[in-house]
mmCIF file of C-alpha atoms in Angstrom:
data_model
loop_
_atom_site.group_PDB
_atom_site.id
_atom_site.type_symbol
_atom_site.label_atom_id
_atom_site.label_comp_id
_atom_site.label_asym_id
_atom_site.label_seq_id
_atom_site.Cartn_x
_atom_site.Cartn_y
_atom_site.Cartn_z
ATOM 1 C CA MET U 1 -83.204 12.613 -20.066
ATOM 2 C CA SER U 2 -83.777 13.990 -16.568
ATOM 3 C CA GLN U 3 -81.116 16.489 -15.498
ATOM 4 C CA ASP U 4 -81.420 15.496 -11.833
ATOM 5 C CA ILE U 5 -78.282 13.612 -10.864
ATOM 6 C CA HIS U 6 -78.612 10.239 -9.150
ATOM 7 C CA VAL U 7 -75.412 9.486 -7.237
ATOM 8 C CA VAL U 8 -74.739 5.832 -6.446
ATOM 9 C CA ILE U 9 -72.100 5.339 -3.740
ATOM 10 C CA GLY U 10 -70.671 1.830 -3.875
ATOM 11 C CA ALA U 11 -71.518 1.552 -7.559
ATOM 12 C CA SER U 12 -69.404 -1.523 -8.268
ATOM 13 C CA GLY U 13 -71.065 -3.787 -5.717
ATOM 14 C CA ALA U 14 -74.001 -6.102 -6.262
ATOM 15 C CA THR U 15 -76.732 -3.631 -5.281
ATOM 16 C CA GLY U 16 -75.053 -0.486 -6.572
ATOM 17 C CA SER U 17 -74.289 -1.914 -10.011
ATOM 18 C CA VAL U 18 -77.939 -2.859 -10.547
ATOM 19 C CA ILE U 19 -79.099 0.599 -9.453
ATOM 20 C CA VAL U 20 -76.662 2.188 -11.911
ATOM 21 C CA ARG U 21 -77.922 -0.025 -14.733
ATOM 22 C CA GLU U 22 -81.615 0.503 -13.945
ATOM 23 C CA LEU U 23 -81.289 4.277 -13.656
ATOM 24 C CA HIS U 24 -79.225 4.500 -16.837
ATOM 25 C CA GLU U 25 -81.729 2.406 -18.787
ATOM 26 C CA ALA U 26 -84.519 4.658 -17.498
ATOM 27 C CA GLY U 27 -82.753 7.695 -18.960
ATOM 28 C CA ARG U 28 -81.616 9.160 -15.652
ATOM 29 C CA ARG U 29 -78.388 11.074 -15.257
ATOM 30 C CA VAL U 30 -76.156 8.812 -13.161
ATOM 31 C CA ARG U 31 -72.934 9.481 -11.289
ATOM 32 C CA ALA U 32 -71.455 6.176 -10.158
ATOM 33 C CA VAL U 33 -68.952 6.390 -7.323
ATOM 34 C CA ASN U 34 -66.427 3.732 -6.400
ATOM 35 C CA ARG U 35 -62.872 3.777 -5.121
ATOM 36 C CA SER U 36 -61.187 3.457 -8.507
ATOM 37 C CA GLY U 37 -63.415 5.572 -10.726
ATOM 38 C CA ARG U 38 -63.213 2.820 -13.346
ATOM 39 C CA THR U 39 -66.290 1.493 -15.066
ATOM 40 C CA SER U 40 -67.427 -1.980 -15.981
ATOM 41 C CA VAL U 41 -70.721 -0.750 -17.428
ATOM 42 C CA PRO U 42 -70.894 -1.555 -21.165
ATOM 43 C CA GLY U 43 -71.873 1.175 -23.576
ATOM 44 C CA GLY U 44 -70.901 4.159 -21.447
ATOM 45 C CA GLY U 45 -73.287 6.985 -20.667
ATOM 46 C CA VAL U 46 -72.593 6.868 -16.930
ATOM 47 C CA GLU U 47 -70.228 9.259 -15.154
ATOM 48 C CA PHE U 48 -67.839 7.192 -13.017
ATOM 49 C CA VAL U 49 -65.965 8.968 -10.228
ATOM 50 C CA GLY U 50 -63.366 7.666 -7.799
ATOM 51 C CA ALA U 51 -63.797 8.686 -4.167
ATOM 52 C CA ASP U 52 -63.451 7.442 -0.598
ATOM 53 C CA ALA U 53 -66.877 7.125 1.026
ATOM 54 C CA THR U 54 -65.367 7.586 4.487
ATOM 55 C CA ASP U 55 -64.126 11.090 3.599
ATOM 56 C CA PRO U 56 -66.904 13.687 4.110
ATOM 57 C CA ALA U 57 -65.113 16.263 1.946
ATOM 58 C CA GLN U 58 -64.916 13.858 -0.989
ATOM 59 C CA MET U 59 -68.554 12.865 -0.494
ATOM 60 C CA ARG U 60 -69.647 16.502 -0.538
ATOM 61 C CA GLU U 61 -67.800 16.946 -3.814
ATOM 62 C CA VAL U 62 -69.169 13.860 -5.598
ATOM 63 C CA CYS U 63 -72.722 14.585 -4.407
ATOM 64 C CA THR U 64 -72.755 18.094 -5.881
ATOM 65 C CA GLY U 65 -75.972 18.569 -7.852
ATOM 66 C CA ALA U 66 -77.512 15.316 -6.633
ATOM 67 C CA ALA U 67 -81.250 14.820 -6.307
ATOM 68 C CA VAL U 68 -80.890 11.336 -4.831
ATOM 69 C CA VAL U 69 -77.895 9.639 -3.201
ATOM 70 C CA TYR U 70 -77.922 5.848 -2.815
ATOM 71 C CA ASN U 71 -75.654 4.426 -0.125
ATOM 72 C CA CYS U 72 -74.782 0.924 -1.325
ATOM 73 C CA VAL U 73 -71.323 0.733 0.226
ATOM 74 C CA ASN U 74 -70.522 -2.653 1.756
ATOM 75 C CA PRO U 75 -67.063 -2.509 3.360
ATOM 76 C CA PRO U 76 -64.924 -5.649 3.613
ATOM 77 C CA PHE U 77 -66.488 -7.911 6.235
ATOM 78 C CA LEU U 78 -63.648 -7.677 8.722
ATOM 79 C CA GLN U 79 -63.569 -3.862 8.477
ATOM 80 C CA TRP U 80 -67.242 -3.270 9.165
ATOM 81 C CA ARG U 81 -66.926 -2.084 12.749
ATOM 82 C CA ASP U 82 -64.484 0.676 11.867
ATOM 83 C CA ALA U 83 -65.455 1.481 8.287
ATOM 84 C CA PHE U 84 -69.254 1.507 8.333
ATOM 85 C CA PRO U 85 -69.753 4.410 10.779
ATOM 86 C CA ALA U 86 -67.307 6.493 8.746
ATOM 87 C CA VAL U 87 -69.131 5.598 5.520
ATOM 88 C CA VAL U 88 -72.485 6.640 6.959
ATOM 89 C CA ASP U 89 -71.019 9.917 8.220
ATOM 90 C CA GLY U 90 -69.539 10.527 4.773
ATOM 91 C CA VAL U 91 -72.701 9.910 2.780
ATOM 92 C CA LEU U 92 -74.799 11.873 5.268
ATOM 93 C CA ALA U 93 -72.466 14.832 4.764
ATOM 94 C CA GLY U 94 -72.642 14.527 0.984
ATOM 95 C CA ALA U 95 -76.420 14.197 0.782
ATOM 96 C CA ALA U 96 -76.985 17.005 3.284
ATOM 97 C CA GLU U 97 -74.706 19.409 1.418
ATOM 98 C CA ALA U 98 -76.512 18.683 -1.857
ATOM 99 C CA GLY U 99 -79.999 18.828 -0.340
ATOM 100 C CA ALA U 100 -80.535 15.353 -1.783
ATOM 101 C CA THR U 101 -82.613 12.410 -0.639
ATOM 102 C CA LEU U 102 -80.436 9.710 0.929
ATOM 103 C CA VAL U 103 -81.495 6.112 0.288
ATOM 104 C CA HIS U 104 -79.682 3.692 2.587
ATOM 105 C CA ALA U 105 -79.447 0.005 1.645
ATOM 106 C CA ASP U 106 -79.855 -2.072 4.803
ATOM 107 C CA ASN U 107 -80.432 -5.629 6.011
ATOM 108 C CA THR U 108 -82.371 -7.261 8.875
ATOM 109 C CA TRP U 109 -79.600 -8.121 11.321
ATOM 110 C CA MET U 110 -80.830 -5.649 13.947
ATOM 111 C CA TYR U 111 -83.977 -7.700 14.635
ATOM 112 C CA GLY U 112 -82.142 -10.624 16.213
ATOM 113 C CA THR U 113 -83.926 -13.904 16.867
ATOM 114 C CA VAL U 114 -87.562 -13.811 15.803
ATOM 115 C CA ALA U 115 -90.400 -16.330 15.617
ATOM 116 C CA ALA U 116 -92.706 -14.416 13.279
ATOM 117 C CA PRO U 117 -92.165 -12.728 9.896
ATOM 118 C CA MET U 118 -90.110 -9.551 10.243
ATOM 119 C CA THR U 119 -92.010 -6.332 9.569
ATOM 120 C CA GLU U 120 -90.998 -2.702 9.907
ATOM 121 C CA ALA U 121 -92.594 -2.799 13.386
ATOM 122 C CA THR U 122 -90.390 -5.655 14.607
ATOM 123 C CA PRO U 123 -88.357 -4.330 17.565
ATOM 124 C CA TYR U 124 -84.582 -4.164 17.437
ATOM 125 C CA ARG U 125 -83.166 -6.982 19.581
ATOM 126 C CA PRO U 126 -79.805 -7.744 17.986
ATOM 127 C CA VAL U 127 -77.965 -10.817 19.217
ATOM 128 C CA SER U 128 -74.739 -10.206 17.287
ATOM 129 C CA ASN U 129 -72.139 -7.457 17.184
ATOM 130 C CA LEU U 130 -72.932 -6.868 13.514
ATOM 131 C CA GLY U 131 -76.631 -6.570 14.334
ATOM 132 C CA VAL U 132 -75.882 -3.979 17.012
ATOM 133 C CA LEU U 133 -73.862 -2.018 14.461
ATOM 134 C CA ARG U 134 -76.645 -2.145 11.862
ATOM 135 C CA ALA U 135 -79.196 -0.920 14.412
ATOM 136 C CA TRP U 136 -76.936 1.945 15.484
ATOM 137 C CA LEU U 137 -76.324 3.047 11.893
ATOM 138 C CA ALA U 138 -80.034 3.015 11.047
ATOM 139 C CA ASP U 139 -80.846 5.051 14.156
ATOM 140 C CA ARG U 140 -78.111 7.530 13.233
ATOM 141 C CA ILE U 141 -79.547 8.050 9.746
ATOM 142 C CA LEU U 142 -83.144 8.450 10.913
ATOM 143 C CA ALA U 143 -82.058 10.819 13.691
ATOM 144 C CA ALA U 144 -80.351 13.029 11.096
ATOM 145 C CA HIS U 145 -83.603 13.041 9.120
ATOM 146 C CA GLN U 146 -85.650 13.945 12.200
ATOM 147 C CA ARG U 147 -83.290 16.824 12.985
ATOM 148 C CA GLY U 148 -83.840 18.171 9.481
ATOM 149 C CA GLU U 149 -80.216 17.696 8.435
ATOM 150 C CA VAL U 150 -81.045 15.424 5.505
ATOM 151 C CA GLN U 151 -83.991 13.716 3.829
ATOM 152 C CA ALA U 152 -83.433 9.997 4.321
ATOM 153 C CA VAL U 153 -85.150 6.662 3.826
ATOM 154 C CA ILE U 154 -83.999 3.120 4.591
ATOM 155 C CA GLY U 155 -84.749 0.069 2.460
ATOM 156 C CA ARG U 156 -84.207 -3.377 3.953
ATOM 157 C CA ALA U 157 -83.817 -6.870 2.550
ATOM 158 C CA GLY U 158 -83.138 -10.287 4.022
ATOM 159 C CA GLU U 159 -80.754 -12.780 2.447
ATOM 160 C CA LEU U 160 -79.888 -11.804 -1.128
ATOM 161 C CA PHE U 161 -78.850 -13.744 -4.200
ATOM 162 C CA GLY U 162 -77.977 -12.813 -7.758
ATOM 163 C CA PRO U 163 -75.024 -11.537 -9.791
ATOM 164 C CA ARG U 164 -72.055 -10.302 -7.693
ATOM 165 C CA VAL U 165 -73.822 -11.122 -4.424
ATOM 166 C CA GLU U 166 -71.560 -12.340 -1.623
ATOM 167 C CA SER U 167 -73.929 -14.110 0.768
ATOM 168 C CA THR U 168 -74.715 -17.445 2.359
ATOM 169 C CA ILE U 169 -76.771 -18.341 -0.709
ATOM 170 C CA GLY U 170 -74.486 -16.718 -3.234
ATOM 171 C CA ARG U 171 -71.437 -18.343 -4.764
ATOM 172 C CA ASN U 172 -71.469 -21.256 -2.288
ATOM 173 C CA VAL U 173 -74.908 -22.506 -3.342
ATOM 174 C CA PHE U 174 -75.104 -21.443 -6.983
ATOM 175 C CA GLY U 175 -71.551 -22.499 -7.756
ATOM 176 C CA ALA U 176 -72.075 -25.962 -6.299
ATOM 177 C CA ALA U 177 -75.415 -26.415 -8.043
ATOM 178 C CA GLN U 178 -74.038 -25.299 -11.387
ATOM 179 C CA ARG U 179 -71.184 -27.804 -11.181
ATOM 180 C CA GLY U 180 -73.206 -30.665 -9.713
ATOM 181 C CA ARG U 181 -71.387 -30.596 -6.383
ATOM 182 C CA THR U 182 -72.704 -30.985 -2.852
ATOM 183 C CA VAL U 183 -74.211 -27.831 -1.348
ATOM 184 C CA HIS U 184 -72.957 -27.254 2.198
ATOM 185 C CA TRP U 185 -75.633 -25.179 3.935
ATOM 186 C CA LEU U 186 -74.891 -23.407 7.209
ATOM 187 C CA GLY U 187 -78.090 -23.723 9.222
ATOM 188 C CA ALA U 188 -81.287 -25.755 9.094
ATOM 189 C CA VAL U 189 -82.546 -26.839 5.680
ATOM 190 C CA ASP U 190 -86.245 -27.239 6.513
ATOM 191 C CA VAL U 191 -87.199 -23.893 8.051
ATOM 192 C CA PRO U 192 -88.742 -21.124 5.923
ATOM 193 C CA LEU U 193 -86.781 -18.222 4.486
ATOM 194 C CA THR U 194 -87.384 -15.568 1.826
ATOM 195 C CA PRO U 195 -84.350 -15.309 -0.497
ATOM 196 C CA LEU U 196 -84.509 -12.044 -2.446
ATOM 197 C CA TYR U 197 -83.171 -11.437 -5.948
ATOM 198 C CA ILE U 198 -80.702 -8.548 -5.981
ATOM 199 C CA ASP U 199 -82.483 -6.769 -8.850
ATOM 200 C CA ASP U 200 -85.677 -6.592 -6.785
ATOM 201 C CA PHE U 201 -83.828 -5.003 -3.885
ATOM 202 C CA ALA U 202 -82.184 -2.429 -6.159
ATOM 203 C CA ARG U 203 -85.469 -1.525 -7.845
ATOM 204 C CA GLY U 204 -87.115 -1.142 -4.473
ATOM 205 C CA LEU U 205 -84.419 1.297 -3.378
ATOM 206 C CA ILE U 206 -84.932 3.325 -6.554
ATOM 207 C CA THR U 207 -88.650 3.513 -5.802
ATOM 208 C CA LEU U 208 -87.956 4.771 -2.284
ATOM 209 C CA GLY U 209 -85.779 7.525 -3.700
ATOM 210 C CA GLU U 210 -88.628 8.679 -5.912
ATOM 211 C CA ARG U 211 -91.457 8.742 -3.362
ATOM 212 C CA GLU U 212 -91.643 11.655 -0.965
ATOM 213 C CA GLU U 213 -94.124 9.814 1.252
ATOM 214 C CA ALA U 214 -91.476 7.164 1.949
ATOM 215 C CA LEU U 215 -89.069 9.594 3.624
ATOM 216 C CA GLY U 216 -88.082 9.307 7.258
ATOM 217 C CA GLN U 217 -89.078 5.658 7.462
ATOM 218 C CA VAL U 218 -87.811 2.102 7.188
ATOM 219 C CA TRP U 219 -89.287 -0.045 4.420
ATOM 220 C CA HIS U 220 -88.937 -3.743 3.702
ATOM 221 C CA VAL U 221 -88.873 -4.243 -0.042
ATOM 222 C CA PRO U 222 -91.269 -6.958 -1.270
ATOM 223 C CA HIS U 223 -89.932 -10.489 -0.792
ATOM 224 C CA PRO U 224 -91.188 -13.680 -2.461
ATOM 225 C CA GLU U 225 -93.167 -16.420 -0.760
ATOM 226 C CA PRO U 226 -91.208 -18.360 1.866
ATOM 227 C CA VAL U 227 -89.425 -21.556 0.889
ATOM 228 C CA THR U 228 -87.077 -23.835 2.783
ATOM 229 C CA ALA U 229 -83.397 -24.098 1.961
ATOM 230 C CA ARG U 230 -84.050 -27.591 0.666
ATOM 231 C CA GLN U 231 -86.772 -26.283 -1.662
ATOM 232 C CA PHE U 232 -84.654 -23.348 -2.810
ATOM 233 C CA VAL U 233 -81.667 -25.528 -3.638
ATOM 234 C CA GLY U 234 -84.051 -27.909 -5.395
ATOM 235 C CA MET U 235 -85.271 -25.065 -7.609
ATOM 236 C CA ILE U 236 -81.699 -24.062 -8.414
ATOM 237 C CA THR U 237 -80.699 -27.588 -9.357
ATOM 238 C CA ALA U 238 -83.830 -28.015 -11.482
ATOM 239 C CA VAL U 239 -82.973 -24.900 -13.495
ATOM 240 C CA ALA U 240 -79.274 -25.809 -13.642
ATOM 241 C CA GLY U 241 -80.032 -29.364 -14.720
ATOM 242 C CA GLN U 242 -77.478 -30.707 -12.230
ATOM 243 C CA PRO U 243 -78.716 -32.952 -9.388
ATOM 244 C CA VAL U 244 -76.927 -32.170 -6.120
ATOM 245 C CA ARG U 245 -77.063 -33.132 -2.472
ATOM 246 C CA ILE U 246 -77.535 -30.628 0.326
ATOM 247 C CA ILE U 247 -75.815 -31.117 3.669
ATOM 248 C CA ALA U 248 -76.718 -28.980 6.676
ATOM 249 C CA HIS U 249 -74.048 -27.709 9.061
ATOM 250 C CA GLY U 250 -75.008 -26.189 12.393
ATOM 251 C CA SER U 251 -73.487 -23.564 14.640
ATOM 252 C CA ARG U 252 -70.914 -26.037 15.981
ATOM 253 C CA THR U 253 -69.386 -26.331 12.509
ATOM 254 C CA ALA U 254 -69.405 -22.559 12.065
ATOM 255 C CA ARG U 255 -67.637 -22.078 15.388
ATOM 256 C CA ALA U 256 -65.070 -24.725 14.478
ATOM 257 C CA LEU U 257 -64.345 -22.952 11.204
ATOM 258 C CA GLY U 258 -63.940 -19.747 13.168
ATOM 259 C CA VAL U 259 -60.922 -21.185 14.951
ATOM 260 C CA VAL U 260 -58.935 -21.001 11.707
ATOM 261 C CA SER U 261 -60.691 -18.198 9.807
ATOM 262 C CA ALA U 262 -61.427 -14.676 10.984
ATOM 263 C CA ILE U 263 -64.153 -14.325 8.352
ATOM 264 C CA ALA U 264 -65.804 -17.561 9.464
ATOM 265 C CA ARG U 265 -65.550 -16.414 13.074
ATOM 266 C CA ALA U 266 -67.306 -13.144 12.250
ATOM 267 C CA GLY U 267 -69.942 -14.954 10.205
ATOM 268 C CA ALA U 268 -70.582 -17.615 12.850
ATOM 269 C CA GLU U 269 -72.459 -15.108 14.979
ATOM 270 C CA MET U 270 -74.987 -14.676 12.155
ATOM 271 C CA ILE U 271 -75.837 -18.361 11.669
ATOM 272 C CA TYR U 272 -78.807 -18.021 14.037
ATOM 273 C CA GLN U 273 -80.721 -16.506 11.102
ATOM 274 C CA PHE U 274 -80.670 -19.840 9.305
ATOM 275 C CA GLU U 275 -81.555 -21.934 12.348
ATOM 276 C CA GLN U 276 -84.928 -20.199 12.748
ATOM 277 C CA PRO U 277 -87.600 -18.968 10.324
ATOM 278 C CA PHE U 278 -85.973 -16.128 8.329
ATOM 279 C CA VAL U 279 -89.009 -14.531 6.714
ATOM 280 C CA VAL U 280 -89.165 -10.872 5.703
ATOM 281 C CA ASP U 281 -92.597 -9.298 5.234
ATOM 282 C CA GLY U 282 -92.574 -6.589 2.544
ATOM 283 C CA SER U 283 -96.354 -6.289 2.226
ATOM 284 C CA ARG U 284 -96.445 -2.699 3.523
ATOM 285 C CA PHE U 285 -94.139 -1.614 0.683
ATOM 286 C CA ALA U 286 -96.191 -3.590 -1.845
ATOM 287 C CA ARG U 287 -99.426 -1.943 -0.696
ATOM 288 C CA ALA U 288 -97.892 1.536 -0.826
ATOM 289 C CA PHE U 289 -95.989 1.292 -4.105
ATOM 290 C CA GLY U 290 -97.414 -1.714 -5.949
ATOM 291 C CA GLU U 291 -94.226 -3.669 -6.614
ATOM 292 C CA LYS U 292 -93.872 -7.447 -6.774
ATOM 293 C CA PRO U 293 -90.715 -9.582 -6.579
ATOM 294 C CA THR U 294 -89.366 -11.563 -9.510
ATOM 295 C CA GLY U 295 -90.442 -15.209 -9.560
ATOM 296 C CA TYR U 296 -87.915 -17.681 -8.226
ATOM 297 C CA ASP U 297 -87.389 -19.511 -11.525
ATOM 298 C CA ASP U 298 -86.641 -16.347 -13.503
ATOM 299 C CA ALA U 299 -84.360 -14.957 -10.784
ATOM 300 C CA ILE U 300 -82.485 -18.250 -10.448
ATOM 301 C CA ARG U 301 -82.062 -18.594 -14.209
ATOM 302 C CA SER U 302 -80.657 -15.065 -14.470
ATOM 303 C CA THR U 303 -78.236 -15.744 -11.627
ATOM 304 C CA LEU U 304 -76.998 -19.013 -13.115
ATOM 305 C CA ASP U 305 -76.546 -17.323 -16.494
ATOM 306 C CA TRP U 306 -74.350 -14.697 -14.852
ATOM 307 C CA TYR U 307 -72.179 -17.302 -13.131
ATOM 308 C CA ARG U 308 -71.780 -19.170 -16.423
ATOM 309 C CA ALA U 309 -70.669 -15.935 -18.097
ATOM 310 C CA ASN U 310 -68.362 -15.078 -15.179
ATOM 311 C CA PRO U 311 -66.720 -18.347 -14.074
ATOM 312 C CA GLY U 312 -64.014 -16.457 -12.203
ATOM 313 C CA ALA U 313 -66.657 -15.337 -9.709
ATOM 314 C CA LEU U 314 -66.856 -18.920 -8.444
ATOM 315 C CA ARG U 315 -63.302 -18.810 -7.133
ATOM 316 C CA LEU U 316 -62.780 -18.175 -3.447
ATOM 317 C CA GLY U 317 -61.631 -14.706 -2.594
ATOM 318 C CA ARG U 318 -63.721 -12.963 -5.213
#
């Protein structure tokens, strides 16, 4: 087993938990950091530590001896504006103190409205407050790298699905399909998108942490071929064996929901992604590192199996 410590911040979330599992299975020494310090990883063998990612002193302590630090923290949606900058400052402090590589898990919100597939060269033109925040955080991390304060790399993904994923195509779509209920889709159902399986994102982040030539850059992990929402839901229902209808709801519905729900109000500003082509191009990563995404059928089957084994995850508020 390698004695280099891989520190996963946000280890209980969808991305972090897969990174912990993959590193552990590969024989790496893993320190998994969450708020509680409690573990849900069967079999043990992983050091779980409780810490607050917004506290630089605590991050310096938990990152002691780290070779790679993975920032997978995803604060509660309504706390993003205040919490995320503090999280980034905390993990930057921890990685810098340890002399470790920082791998930052990111999304594509900073690109705004686009007509073509999103590449690493797509300019930042955010059209939402959350997109502005994501752009600012990415610039902050890369600026720290350029100043020589830390070695950092950013891995990006579009819309994710899979175990523990809270997203537009997470519990809402898979839960409805599994139970044979109508899928209510926010956005257009016949424009292309590239849903990415959470395991593929996590593995891509691990690769970035291992490759020195990746440092100081943004990388889009490889995404599958584009499909429409209608096609994607059709694949889910075929695997689930439950025929369902799909109903599209536009921005007017999202804004109406926002009148009564702060979460819906915050999410309404992101619906533009699903009213236009939402295609992420990860070909540069694939050429450099040779990875390919999991096929849709296998990824969907794995996700449905997880929901069947964890029915409580289908309840609202989880």
